[in-house]
Short mmCIF file of C-alpha atoms in Angstrom, two decimals:
data_model
loop_
_atom_site.label_atom_id
_atom_site.label_comp_id
_atom_site.label_asym_id
_atom_site.label_seq_id
_atom_site.Cartn_x
_atom_site.Cartn_y
_atom_site.Cartn_z
CA UNK A 1 21.92 125.61 -123.66
CA UNK A 2 22.69 129.01 -123.13
CA UNK A 3 25.99 130.07 -121.53
CA UNK A 4 26.84 131.50 -118.42
CA UNK A 5 26.16 135.35 -118.27
CA UNK A 6 28.40 137.84 -116.64
CA UNK A 7 27.15 139.43 -113.84
CA UNK A 8 28.03 142.87 -112.07
CA UNK A 9 27.58 144.80 -108.88
CA UNK A 10 28.73 147.79 -107.39
CA UNK A 11 32.05 146.47 -106.43
CA UNK A 12 32.31 142.87 -108.39
CA UNK A 13 32.13 141.34 -111.46
CA UNK A 14 30.99 137.91 -111.72
CA UNK A 15 32.77 136.41 -114.72
CA UNK A 16 31.50 132.97 -116.52
CA UNK A 17 34.16 130.22 -114.92
CA UNK A 18 36.65 128.74 -117.52
CA UNK A 19 39.59 126.36 -117.01
CA UNK A 20 41.76 129.91 -117.21
CA UNK A 21 40.62 130.71 -113.64
CA UNK A 22 42.59 128.07 -112.39
CA UNK A 23 46.10 129.73 -112.29
CA UNK A 24 44.79 133.22 -110.81
CA UNK A 25 42.78 131.53 -108.03
CA UNK A 26 44.79 128.36 -107.19
CA UNK A 27 46.18 129.97 -104.11
CA UNK A 28 42.79 130.43 -102.90
CA UNK A 29 41.34 126.79 -103.80
CA UNK A 30 44.50 125.36 -102.00
CA UNK A 31 43.93 126.75 -98.50
CA UNK A 32 42.46 124.08 -96.33
CA UNK A 33 40.56 126.85 -94.49
CA UNK A 34 38.48 127.16 -97.52
CA UNK A 35 37.13 123.36 -97.23
CA UNK A 36 36.16 123.88 -93.26
CA UNK A 37 32.38 123.61 -93.91
CA UNK A 38 32.49 122.61 -97.50
CA UNK A 39 33.11 119.31 -99.04
CA UNK A 40 36.16 118.59 -101.12
CA UNK A 41 39.71 119.16 -100.80
CA UNK A 42 42.62 121.28 -102.01
CA UNK A 43 43.89 120.71 -105.41
CA UNK A 44 47.13 119.11 -105.72
CA UNK A 45 48.04 121.10 -108.93
CA UNK A 46 47.31 123.77 -111.34
CA UNK A 47 46.07 121.40 -113.90
CA UNK A 48 43.94 119.49 -111.46
CA UNK A 49 41.94 122.71 -110.83
CA UNK A 50 42.11 123.41 -114.06
CA UNK A 51 40.12 120.19 -114.88
CA UNK A 52 37.91 120.55 -112.25
CA UNK A 53 37.02 124.14 -113.78
CA UNK A 54 36.35 122.85 -117.48
CA UNK A 55 33.96 120.09 -116.24
CA UNK A 56 31.19 122.47 -114.79
CA UNK A 57 32.03 124.82 -117.85
CA UNK A 58 30.95 122.13 -119.93
CA UNK A 59 27.34 122.35 -118.17
CA UNK A 60 24.97 119.21 -117.20
CA UNK A 61 24.48 117.79 -120.39
CA UNK A 62 20.79 117.82 -119.81
CA UNK A 63 18.73 120.17 -122.01
CA UNK A 64 16.18 121.05 -119.01
CA UNK A 65 18.98 122.00 -117.05
CA UNK A 66 21.96 124.84 -116.57
CA UNK A 67 24.97 125.10 -114.25
CA UNK A 68 26.56 128.18 -113.79
CA UNK A 69 29.87 129.10 -112.17
CA UNK A 70 31.05 132.67 -111.33
CA UNK A 71 34.47 133.56 -109.81
CA UNK A 72 33.96 136.61 -108.47
CA UNK A 73 36.57 139.48 -108.92
CA UNK A 74 36.47 143.01 -107.16
CA UNK A 75 36.20 145.70 -109.72
CA UNK A 76 38.79 148.01 -108.11
CA UNK A 77 41.73 145.86 -108.72
CA UNK A 78 40.39 142.52 -110.28
CA UNK A 79 41.57 140.61 -106.81
CA UNK A 80 39.42 137.34 -106.50
CA UNK A 81 37.09 137.17 -103.59
CA UNK A 82 35.15 134.31 -104.00
CA UNK A 83 33.12 131.64 -106.10
CA UNK A 84 29.31 131.55 -106.85
CA UNK A 85 27.59 128.90 -108.72
CA UNK A 86 23.89 127.79 -109.43
CA UNK A 87 21.89 125.15 -110.63
CA UNK A 88 18.55 125.98 -113.08
CA UNK A 89 16.02 123.57 -113.73
CA UNK A 90 12.91 124.95 -115.08
CA UNK A 91 11.41 127.22 -111.97
CA UNK A 92 13.91 125.93 -109.49
CA UNK A 93 17.30 125.89 -108.87
CA UNK A 94 19.84 125.71 -106.25
CA UNK A 95 22.81 128.24 -105.47
CA UNK A 96 26.09 128.08 -103.58
CA UNK A 97 28.46 130.56 -102.54
CA UNK A 98 32.10 130.64 -101.39
CA UNK A 99 34.17 133.59 -99.96
CA UNK A 100 38.02 132.78 -100.05
CA UNK A 101 39.35 133.25 -96.37
CA UNK A 102 41.21 136.24 -96.84
CA UNK A 103 38.28 138.15 -98.01
CA UNK A 104 35.81 137.25 -95.71
CA UNK A 105 33.77 139.95 -93.81
CA UNK A 106 33.72 142.09 -96.55
CA UNK A 107 30.08 141.62 -97.48
CA UNK A 108 31.06 139.88 -101.07
CA UNK A 109 29.14 136.82 -100.19
CA UNK A 110 25.76 138.79 -99.73
CA UNK A 111 26.42 141.24 -102.38
CA UNK A 112 27.41 138.75 -105.56
CA UNK A 113 24.45 136.37 -104.27
CA UNK A 114 21.99 138.92 -104.33
CA UNK A 115 23.11 139.58 -107.68
CA UNK A 116 23.09 135.52 -108.93
CA UNK A 117 19.17 135.82 -107.16
CA UNK A 118 18.12 138.11 -108.89
CA UNK A 119 19.48 136.96 -112.24
CA UNK A 120 17.63 133.61 -111.36
CA UNK A 121 14.48 135.07 -110.79
CA UNK A 122 14.88 137.04 -114.10
CA UNK A 123 15.12 133.48 -115.96
CA UNK A 124 11.88 132.44 -114.24
CA UNK A 125 12.93 130.74 -110.81
CA UNK A 126 10.36 130.91 -108.47
CA UNK A 127 12.27 128.55 -105.26
CA UNK A 128 15.73 128.90 -104.80
CA UNK A 129 17.64 126.57 -102.14
CA UNK A 130 20.60 127.34 -100.61
CA UNK A 131 22.50 124.41 -98.49
CA UNK A 132 24.89 125.40 -95.33
CA UNK A 133 26.73 123.30 -92.90
CA UNK A 134 24.97 124.18 -89.24
CA UNK A 135 28.12 125.30 -87.97
CA UNK A 136 28.83 128.02 -90.50
CA UNK A 137 27.12 131.00 -89.28
CA UNK A 138 28.27 133.47 -91.55
CA UNK A 139 26.65 131.53 -94.41
CA UNK A 140 23.56 131.29 -92.71
CA UNK A 141 23.27 134.77 -91.95
CA UNK A 142 24.07 135.55 -95.49
CA UNK A 143 21.18 133.18 -96.53
CA UNK A 144 19.17 135.06 -94.16
CA UNK A 145 19.90 138.52 -95.24
CA UNK A 146 18.64 137.46 -98.78
CA UNK A 147 15.41 136.36 -97.32
CA UNK A 148 15.85 132.66 -97.48
CA UNK A 149 14.72 131.02 -94.68
CA UNK A 150 15.77 127.85 -92.97
CA UNK A 151 14.10 124.47 -93.77
CA UNK A 152 12.74 122.93 -90.61
CA UNK A 153 14.50 119.80 -91.12
CA UNK A 154 17.70 119.38 -91.78
CA UNK A 155 19.60 117.38 -94.39
CA UNK A 156 20.18 113.80 -93.51
CA UNK A 157 23.59 113.58 -95.50
CA UNK A 158 26.63 114.99 -93.28
CA UNK A 159 29.50 117.47 -94.54
CA UNK A 160 31.56 114.52 -96.77
CA UNK A 161 29.37 112.08 -95.37
CA UNK A 162 31.67 111.66 -92.72
CA UNK A 163 30.04 110.30 -89.38
CA UNK A 164 29.89 112.49 -86.31
CA UNK A 165 29.61 115.96 -88.39
CA UNK A 166 26.79 118.47 -88.11
CA UNK A 167 24.27 117.96 -90.84
CA UNK A 168 24.09 120.65 -93.44
CA UNK A 169 20.70 122.85 -93.36
CA UNK A 170 18.48 123.74 -96.13
CA UNK A 171 17.55 127.43 -96.67
CA UNK A 172 14.66 128.24 -98.72
CA UNK A 173 13.73 131.39 -101.03
CA UNK A 174 11.07 132.72 -100.80
CA UNK A 175 9.92 131.42 -98.08
CA UNK A 176 6.20 131.37 -98.88
CA UNK A 177 6.93 128.45 -100.97
CA UNK A 178 6.64 125.21 -99.44
CA UNK A 179 8.81 122.26 -99.67
CA UNK A 180 7.85 119.68 -102.35
#
């Protein structure tokens, strides 16, 4: 299985995730606001975050599936602005993005996600899905700006599996490919 490639945009460098990123991004991942719309809890320590980062960096272990993870850094000052990930299996892929709260509303999610989508297509992806909490308007707008369209049926599971939480929405790209 080949390694995660570095990707770049005009303003951002997407670098392959490693355990070494735990130190520089710990404060961002320790911010409870980050988990408002995504599953999980802030890491207790830098070492816990390092272990969390090392697991996907090793890959899925399946020959037909690639796990790809990129912390996104601003080129001008190397500040980390978010995290992007994808899973690629044959012609199908899933994508996710997270912008750190202090970096939101700067277009970083869209810019980096566009680079990830373009790379996935260059690798043979013909269908890409993204999930978002239905309350996360910014994420939904990012998906739509990239050409993703909402799936007509929400995903049955709720965020973190908690009863009473709004369901996740599924977005598909390109829109002309019907769900399986």
